[in-house]
PDB file of C-alpha atoms in Angstrom:
ATOM      1  CA  ILE A   1      -0.159  -0.068   0.012  1.00 86.00           C
ATOM      2  CA  ASP A   2       1.692   3.509  -1.115  1.00 86.00           C
ATOM      3  CA  GLY A   3       4.784   1.282  -1.909  1.00 88.00           C
ATOM      4  CA  GLU A   4       5.083  -0.387   1.368  1.00 89.00           C
ATOM      5  CA  ARG A   5       4.376  -4.123   2.222  1.00 91.00           C
ATOM      6  CA  VAL A   6       1.567  -4.806   4.257  1.00 92.00           C
ATOM      7  CA  ALA A   7       3.127  -6.912   7.131  1.00 93.00           C
ATOM      8  CA  ALA A   8       2.867  -7.471  10.906  1.00 93.00           C
ATOM      9  CA  GLU A   9       4.817  -9.323  13.448  1.00 93.00           C
ATOM     10  CA  LYS A  10       4.460 -10.673  17.017  1.00 93.00           C
ATOM     11  CA  PRO A  11       7.009 -12.146  19.700  1.00 94.00           C
ATOM     12  CA  PHE A  12       5.477 -14.777  21.932  1.00 93.00           C
ATOM     13  CA  THR A  13       6.342 -17.287  24.344  1.00 93.00           C
ATOM     14  CA  ALA A  14       4.968 -20.746  23.530  1.00 91.00           C
ATOM     15  CA  GLU A  15       3.242 -22.324  26.600  1.00 90.00           C
ATOM     16  CA  SER A  16       2.847 -25.787  25.223  1.00 92.00           C
ATOM     17  CA  ALA A  17       4.124 -27.537  22.151  1.00 90.00           C
ATOM     18  CA  ALA A  18       0.693 -26.816  20.104  1.00 92.00           C
ATOM     19  CA  GLY A  19      -1.061 -23.407  20.383  1.00 92.00           C
ATOM     20  CA  GLU A  20      -2.213 -20.572  18.202  1.00 92.00           C
ATOM     21  CA  GLU A  21      -1.411 -16.774  17.955  1.00 92.00           C
ATOM     22  CA  ILE A  22      -3.446 -14.064  16.498  1.00 92.00           C
ATOM     23  CA  MET A  23      -1.965 -11.653  13.856  1.00 91.00           C
ATOM     24  CA  GLU A  24      -3.623  -8.320  13.115  1.00 91.00           C
ATOM     25  CA  PHE A  25      -2.677  -6.344   9.824  1.00 90.00           C
ATOM     26  CA  THR A  26      -4.025  -2.684   9.891  1.00 89.00           C
ATOM     27  CA  PHE A  27      -3.940  -1.001   6.589  1.00 87.00           C
ATOM     28  CA  ASP A  28      -5.913   1.389   4.029  1.00 87.00           C
ATOM     29  CA  ALA A  29      -7.893  -1.256   1.805  1.00 82.00           C
ATOM     30  CA  THR A  30      -9.176   1.208  -0.381  1.00 80.00           C
ATOM     31  CA  SER A  31      -6.681   0.760  -3.147  1.00 81.00           C
ATOM     32  CA  VAL A  32      -7.219  -3.091  -3.318  1.00 82.00           C
ATOM     33  CA  ILE A  33     -10.896  -3.317  -3.363  1.00 79.00           C
ATOM     34  CA  GLY A  34     -11.975  -6.354  -5.358  1.00 75.00           C
ATOM     35  CA  THR A  35      -8.643  -7.923  -4.765  1.00 80.00           C
ATOM     36  CA  PRO A  36      -8.566 -11.203  -2.779  1.00 85.00           C
ATOM     37  CA  ILE A  37      -5.634 -11.102  -0.426  1.00 88.00           C
ATOM     38  CA  VAL A  38      -3.754 -14.465   0.984  1.00 91.00           C
ATOM     39  CA  VAL A  39      -1.615 -14.006   4.242  1.00 93.00           C
ATOM     40  CA  PHE A  40       1.947 -15.670   4.152  1.00 95.00           C
ATOM     41  CA  GLU A  41       3.499 -16.474   7.760  1.00 95.00           C
ATOM     42  CA  GLN A  42       6.929 -17.211   8.662  1.00 95.00           C
ATOM     43  CA  LEU A  43       8.016 -18.522  12.106  1.00 95.00           C
ATOM     44  CA  TYR A  44      11.152 -17.519  13.605  1.00 95.00           C
ATOM     45  CA  TYR A  45      13.159 -18.934  16.625  1.00 93.00           C
ATOM     46  CA  ASN A  46      16.476 -16.945  17.398  1.00 92.00           C
ATOM     47  CA  ASP A  47      16.115 -14.930  14.211  1.00 91.00           C
ATOM     48  CA  VAL A  48      16.308 -18.282  12.300  1.00 95.00           C
ATOM     49  CA  GLU A  49      13.077 -19.400  10.081  1.00 94.00           C
ATOM     50  CA  ILE A  50      11.828 -22.892  11.367  1.00 93.00           C
ATOM     51  CA  ALA A  51       8.505 -22.920   9.774  1.00 94.00           C
ATOM     52  CA  VAL A  52       6.485 -21.221   6.520  1.00 94.00           C
ATOM     53  CA  HIS A  53       3.042 -21.283   5.494  1.00 94.00           C
ATOM     54  CA  ALA A  54       2.922 -19.526   2.089  1.00 93.00           C
ATOM     55  CA  ASP A  55       0.100 -21.143   0.001  1.00 92.00           C
ATOM     56  CA  ILE A  56      -1.476 -18.694  -2.660  1.00 89.00           C
ATOM     57  CA  GLU A  57      -4.340 -21.059  -3.173  1.00 85.00           C
ATOM     58  CA  ASP A  58      -5.153 -21.646   0.490  1.00 87.00           C
ATOM     59  CA  GLU A  59      -8.794 -20.520   1.039  1.00 82.00           C
ATOM     60  CA  GLU A  60      -8.328 -20.512   4.601  1.00 85.00           C
ATOM     61  CA  GLN A  61      -5.444 -17.785   4.176  1.00 88.00           C
ATOM     62  CA  THR A  62      -7.584 -15.872   1.716  1.00 85.00           C
ATOM     63  CA  ASP A  63      -9.645 -12.473   2.630  1.00 85.00           C
ATOM     64  CA  TYR A  64     -11.777 -10.839  -0.008  1.00 84.00           C
ATOM     65  CA  ILE A  65     -12.414  -7.155  -0.129  1.00 86.00           C
ATOM     66  CA  PRO A  66     -15.459  -6.469  -1.812  1.00 90.00           C
ATOM     67  CA  GLU A  67     -17.151  -3.344  -3.269  1.00 90.00           C
ATOM     68  CA  ILE A  68     -20.875  -2.376  -3.630  1.00 93.00           C
ATOM     69  CA  GLY A  69     -22.816   0.357  -5.771  1.00 91.00           C
ATOM     70  CA  THR A  70     -26.226   0.968  -6.247  1.00 91.00           C
ATOM     71  CA  THR A  71     -28.649   2.625  -8.440  1.00 95.00           C
ATOM     72  CA  ALA A  72     -32.241   3.208  -7.100  1.00 95.00           C
ATOM     73  CA  THR A  73     -35.373   4.282  -9.316  1.00 96.00           C
ATOM     74  CA  ALA A  74     -39.054   4.378  -8.836  1.00 95.00           C
ATOM     75  CA  GLN A  75     -40.954   1.284 -10.245  1.00 95.00           C
ATOM     76  CA  ASP A  76     -43.438   3.511 -11.839  1.00 92.00           C
ATOM     77  CA  THR A  77     -41.293   6.160 -13.120  1.00 94.00           C
ATOM     78  CA  GLU A  78     -38.455   4.089 -13.975  1.00 94.00           C
ATOM     79  CA  ASP A  79     -36.638   7.361 -12.798  1.00 96.00           C
ATOM     80  CA  HIS A  80     -35.258   9.017  -9.547  1.00 96.00           C
ATOM     81  CA  VAL A  81     -38.917  10.529  -8.960  1.00 95.00           C
ATOM     82  CA  THR A  82     -42.071   9.110  -8.004  1.00 94.00           C
ATOM     83  CA  TYR A  83     -45.684  10.002  -6.680  1.00 91.00           C
ATOM     84  CA  ALA A  84     -46.471  10.466  -3.117  1.00 91.00           C
ATOM     85  CA  THR A  85     -49.275   7.492  -3.284  1.00 91.00           C
ATOM     86  CA  GLU A  86     -49.933   4.714  -0.541  1.00 91.00           C
ATOM     87  CA  ASP A  87     -48.236   1.790  -2.739  1.00 92.00           C
ATOM     88  CA  VAL A  88     -44.740   2.752  -3.885  1.00 94.00           C
ATOM     89  CA  THR A  89     -41.867   0.715  -5.031  1.00 96.00           C
ATOM     90  CA  ILE A  90     -38.622   1.574  -5.408  1.00 97.00           C
ATOM     91  CA  ILE A  91     -35.898  -1.018  -7.162  1.00 97.00           C
ATOM     92  CA  ASP A  92     -32.402  -0.576  -5.799  1.00 97.00           C
ATOM     93  CA  VAL A  93     -29.928  -2.706  -8.174  1.00 97.00           C
ATOM     94  CA  VAL A  94     -26.984  -3.330  -6.214  1.00 96.00           C
ATOM     95  CA  THR A  95     -23.785  -4.244  -7.988  1.00 95.00           C
ATOM     96  CA  TYR A  96     -21.094  -6.423  -6.425  1.00 95.00           C
ATOM     97  CA  THR A  97     -17.237  -6.519  -7.227  1.00 91.00           C
ATOM     98  CA  GLY A  98     -14.728  -9.037  -5.851  1.00 90.00           C
ATOM     99  CA  LEU A  99     -17.107 -11.324  -3.775  1.00 93.00           C
ATOM    100  CA  LYS A 100     -16.097 -15.036  -2.992  1.00 91.00           C
ATOM    101  CA  PRO A 101     -17.186 -17.452  -5.426  1.00 92.00           C
ATOM    102  CA  GLU A 102     -20.128 -20.061  -4.596  1.00 94.00           C
ATOM    103  CA  THR A 103     -20.471 -18.306  -1.246  1.00 94.00           C
ATOM    104  CA  GLU A 104     -23.755 -17.166   0.417  1.00 97.00           C
ATOM    105  CA  TYR A 105     -24.207 -13.479   0.953  1.00 97.00           C
ATOM    106  CA  GLU A 106     -27.000 -11.216   2.299  1.00 97.00           C
ATOM    107  CA  VAL A 107     -27.667  -7.557   1.346  1.00 97.00           C
ATOM    108  CA  LYS A 108     -29.642  -5.483   3.572  1.00 97.00           C
ATOM    109  CA  GLY A 109     -30.967  -1.793   2.364  1.00 97.00           C
ATOM    110  CA  THR A 110     -32.360   0.992   4.369  1.00 97.00           C
ATOM    111  CA  LEU A 111     -34.334   3.960   3.035  1.00 97.00           C
ATOM    112  CA  MET A 112     -32.661   7.433   4.496  1.00 97.00           C
ATOM    113  CA  ASP A 113     -34.341  11.061   4.611  1.00 96.00           C
ATOM    114  CA  LYS A 114     -31.675  13.209   2.937  1.00 96.00           C
ATOM    115  CA  GLU A 115     -32.968  16.296   4.857  1.00 94.00           C
ATOM    116  CA  THR A 116     -32.302  14.686   8.299  1.00 94.00           C
ATOM    117  CA  GLY A 117     -29.978  11.834   7.650  1.00 94.00           C
ATOM    118  CA  GLU A 118     -32.058   9.660   9.764  1.00 96.00           C
ATOM    119  CA  PRO A 119     -33.837   6.734   8.491  1.00 97.00           C
ATOM    120  CA  ILE A 120     -37.305   7.194   6.964  1.00 96.00           C
ATOM    121  CA  MET A 121     -40.200   6.141   9.180  1.00 95.00           C
ATOM    122  CA  VAL A 122     -43.583   4.929   7.879  1.00 94.00           C
ATOM    123  CA  ASN A 123     -46.216   3.801  10.641  1.00 92.00           C
ATOM    124  CA  GLY A 124     -43.264   4.029  13.393  1.00 93.00           C
ATOM    125  CA  LYS A 125     -41.180   1.762  11.119  1.00 95.00           C
ATOM    126  CA  GLU A 126     -38.125   2.049   9.034  1.00 96.00           C
ATOM    127  CA  VAL A 127     -38.336   1.080   5.286  1.00 97.00           C
ATOM    128  CA  THR A 128     -35.927  -1.753   4.918  1.00 97.00           C
ATOM    129  CA  SER A 129     -35.375  -4.737   2.443  1.00 97.00           C
ATOM    130  CA  SER A 130     -32.848  -7.594   2.318  1.00 97.00           C
ATOM    131  CA  VAL A 131     -32.253 -10.379  -0.046  1.00 97.00           C
ATOM    132  CA  THR A 132     -29.818 -13.456   0.411  1.00 97.00           C
ATOM    133  CA  PHE A 133     -28.102 -14.877  -2.549  1.00 97.00           C
ATOM    134  CA  VAL A 134     -25.236 -17.357  -3.760  1.00 97.00           C
ATOM    135  CA  THR A 135     -22.493 -16.006  -5.933  1.00 95.00           C
ATOM    136  CA  GLY A 136     -21.673 -18.147  -8.570  1.00 93.00           C
ATOM    137  CA  ALA A 137     -18.445 -19.954  -9.814  1.00 93.00           C
ATOM    138  CA  ALA A 138     -15.666 -17.671 -10.787  1.00 87.00           C
ATOM    139  CA  GLU A 139     -14.605 -17.548 -14.440  1.00 87.00           C
ATOM    140  CA  ASP A 140     -11.554 -19.116 -15.871  1.00 86.00           C
ATOM    141  CA  GLY A 141      -8.601 -17.122 -14.729  1.00 79.00           C
ATOM    142  CA  GLU A 142     -10.631 -15.176 -11.886  1.00 82.00           C
ATOM    143  CA  VAL A 143     -10.721 -15.808  -8.372  1.00 83.00           C
ATOM    144  CA  SER A 144     -13.454 -13.621  -7.281  1.00 88.00           C
ATOM    145  CA  VAL A 145     -16.825 -12.528  -9.017  1.00 92.00           C
ATOM    146  CA  ASN A 146     -18.811  -9.801  -9.872  1.00 93.00           C
ATOM    147  CA  GLY A 147     -22.628  -9.418 -10.535  1.00 94.00           C
ATOM    148  CA  ALA A 148     -25.768  -7.622  -9.337  1.00 96.00           C
ATOM    149  CA  ILE A 149     -28.857  -8.461  -7.387  1.00 95.00           C
ATOM    150  CA  GLU A 150     -32.148  -6.067  -6.699  1.00 96.00           C
ATOM    151  CA  LEU A 151     -33.500  -4.842  -3.418  1.00 96.00           C
ATOM    152  CA  THR A 152     -37.353  -3.994  -3.593  1.00 97.00           C
ATOM    153  CA  PHE A 153     -38.726  -1.482  -1.090  1.00 97.00           C
ATOM    154  CA  THR A 154     -42.406  -1.475  -1.188  1.00 96.00           C
ATOM    155  CA  PHE A 155     -43.899   1.502   1.410  1.00 96.00           C
ATOM    156  CA  ASP A 156     -46.600   3.875   1.717  1.00 94.00           C
ATOM    157  CA  ALA A 157     -45.174   7.196   0.841  1.00 94.00           C
ATOM    158  CA  SER A 158     -48.512   9.437   0.962  1.00 91.00           C
ATOM    159  CA  ALA A 159     -47.200  10.809   3.971  1.00 91.00           C
ATOM    160  CA  LEU A 160     -43.934  11.630   2.646  1.00 93.00           C
ATOM    161  CA  VAL A 161     -44.786  14.462   0.078  1.00 92.00           C
ATOM    162  CA  GLY A 162     -41.634  16.614  -0.370  1.00 92.00           C
ATOM    163  CA  THR A 163     -39.273  14.037   0.990  1.00 94.00           C
ATOM    164  CA  THR A 164     -36.059  13.071  -0.550  1.00 96.00           C
ATOM    165  CA  THR A 165     -35.240   9.137  -0.042  1.00 96.00           C
ATOM    166  CA  VAL A 166     -31.539   7.960  -0.415  1.00 97.00           C
ATOM    167  CA  ALA A 167     -31.144   4.064  -0.206  1.00 96.00           C
ATOM    168  CA  TYR A 168     -28.167   2.771   2.074  1.00 97.00           C
ATOM    169  CA  GLU A 169     -26.894  -0.702   1.757  1.00 97.00           C
ATOM    170  CA  ARG A 170     -24.802  -3.179   3.509  1.00 96.00           C
ATOM    171  CA  LEU A 171     -23.465  -6.582   2.505  1.00 96.00           C
ATOM    172  CA  TYR A 172     -22.888  -9.506   4.756  1.00 96.00           C
ATOM    173  CA  GLN A 173     -21.384 -12.744   5.142  1.00 93.00           C
ATOM    174  CA  GLN A 174     -22.053 -15.157   7.725  1.00 92.00           C
ATOM    175  CA  GLY A 175     -23.451 -12.088   9.650  1.00 93.00           C
ATOM    176  CA  LYS A 176     -20.421  -9.932   9.278  1.00 92.00           C
ATOM    177  CA  GLU A 177     -20.445  -6.663   7.374  1.00 93.00           C
ATOM    178  CA  VAL A 178     -18.103  -6.912   4.534  1.00 91.00           C
ATOM    179  CA  ALA A 179     -19.134  -3.835   2.490  1.00 92.00           C
ATOM    180  CA  VAL A 180     -21.207  -0.838   2.930  1.00 93.00           C
ATOM    181  CA  HIS A 181     -22.458   1.996   0.324  1.00 93.00           C
ATOM    182  CA  ALA A 182     -24.065   4.842   2.378  1.00 94.00           C
ATOM    183  CA  ASP A 183     -23.358   8.160   0.686  1.00 94.00           C
ATOM    184  CA  ILE A 184     -26.281  10.609   1.312  1.00 95.00           C
ATOM    185  CA  GLU A 185     -25.228  12.717  -1.567  1.00 94.00           C
ATOM    186  CA  ASP A 186     -25.339   9.778  -4.178  1.00 94.00           C
ATOM    187  CA  GLU A 187     -27.763  10.742  -6.643  1.00 95.00           C
ATOM    188  CA  GLU A 188     -27.691   7.315  -8.338  1.00 95.00           C
ATOM    189  CA  GLN A 189     -29.252   6.138  -4.856  1.00 95.00           C
ATOM    190  CA  THR A 190     -31.633   8.829  -4.640  1.00 96.00           C
ATOM    191  CA  VAL A 191     -35.515   9.086  -5.428  1.00 96.00           C
ATOM    192  CA  TYR A 192     -37.603  12.305  -5.041  1.00 96.00           C
ATOM    193  CA  ILE A 193     -41.282  12.679  -3.917  1.00 94.00           C
ATOM    194  CA  PRO A 194     -41.870  15.918  -4.879  1.00 88.00           C
ATOM    195  CA  GLU A 195     -44.820  18.409  -3.797  1.00 74.00           C
ATOM    196  CA  CYS A 196     -46.842  20.381  -6.015  1.00 59.00           C
ATOM    197  CA  SER A 197     -48.494  23.726  -4.789  1.00 49.00           C
ATOM    198  CA  GLN A 198     -50.219  26.532  -6.389  1.00 44.00           C
TER     199      GLN A 198
END
């Protein structure tokens, strides 16, 4: 990263012949989004290397750094604007990059009020959507997969005249958040519910 190797080291005293140690790597991952990372380890005793684990194909050593992006549009207009009616549907197309092949993920979305920065509330509840999906196999020569899925938000917008909604999304694997797209200024995630007056 920025011309420097991402590395970590940890001295320890073995309490028994077998055991484990936790290594932590802290770095800016924004420049390696979509790139699977494999961890290599070397074990030293008195500055002499006595063991090594360096298998570029080892899935247990591999971490994926995915990225998601979205485009939200109203179903009735197929655009970033809709009517303040009792039955509004917003379709949020979530694209993903760098996911692990043949793996189950879940995307959760929430509609936010652009003016307040808080979740939109309808009848005292947030407007949310989620979908679980399994990625396909990687193409020849690839180690990660890209694709897209849809989130559908259906809600009563009759009380939301004049509101600007922004869709936020979070991607989870085995219950852990692995990617997020939450930009209140992103026009591609924005749907307007305008007010007309005389």
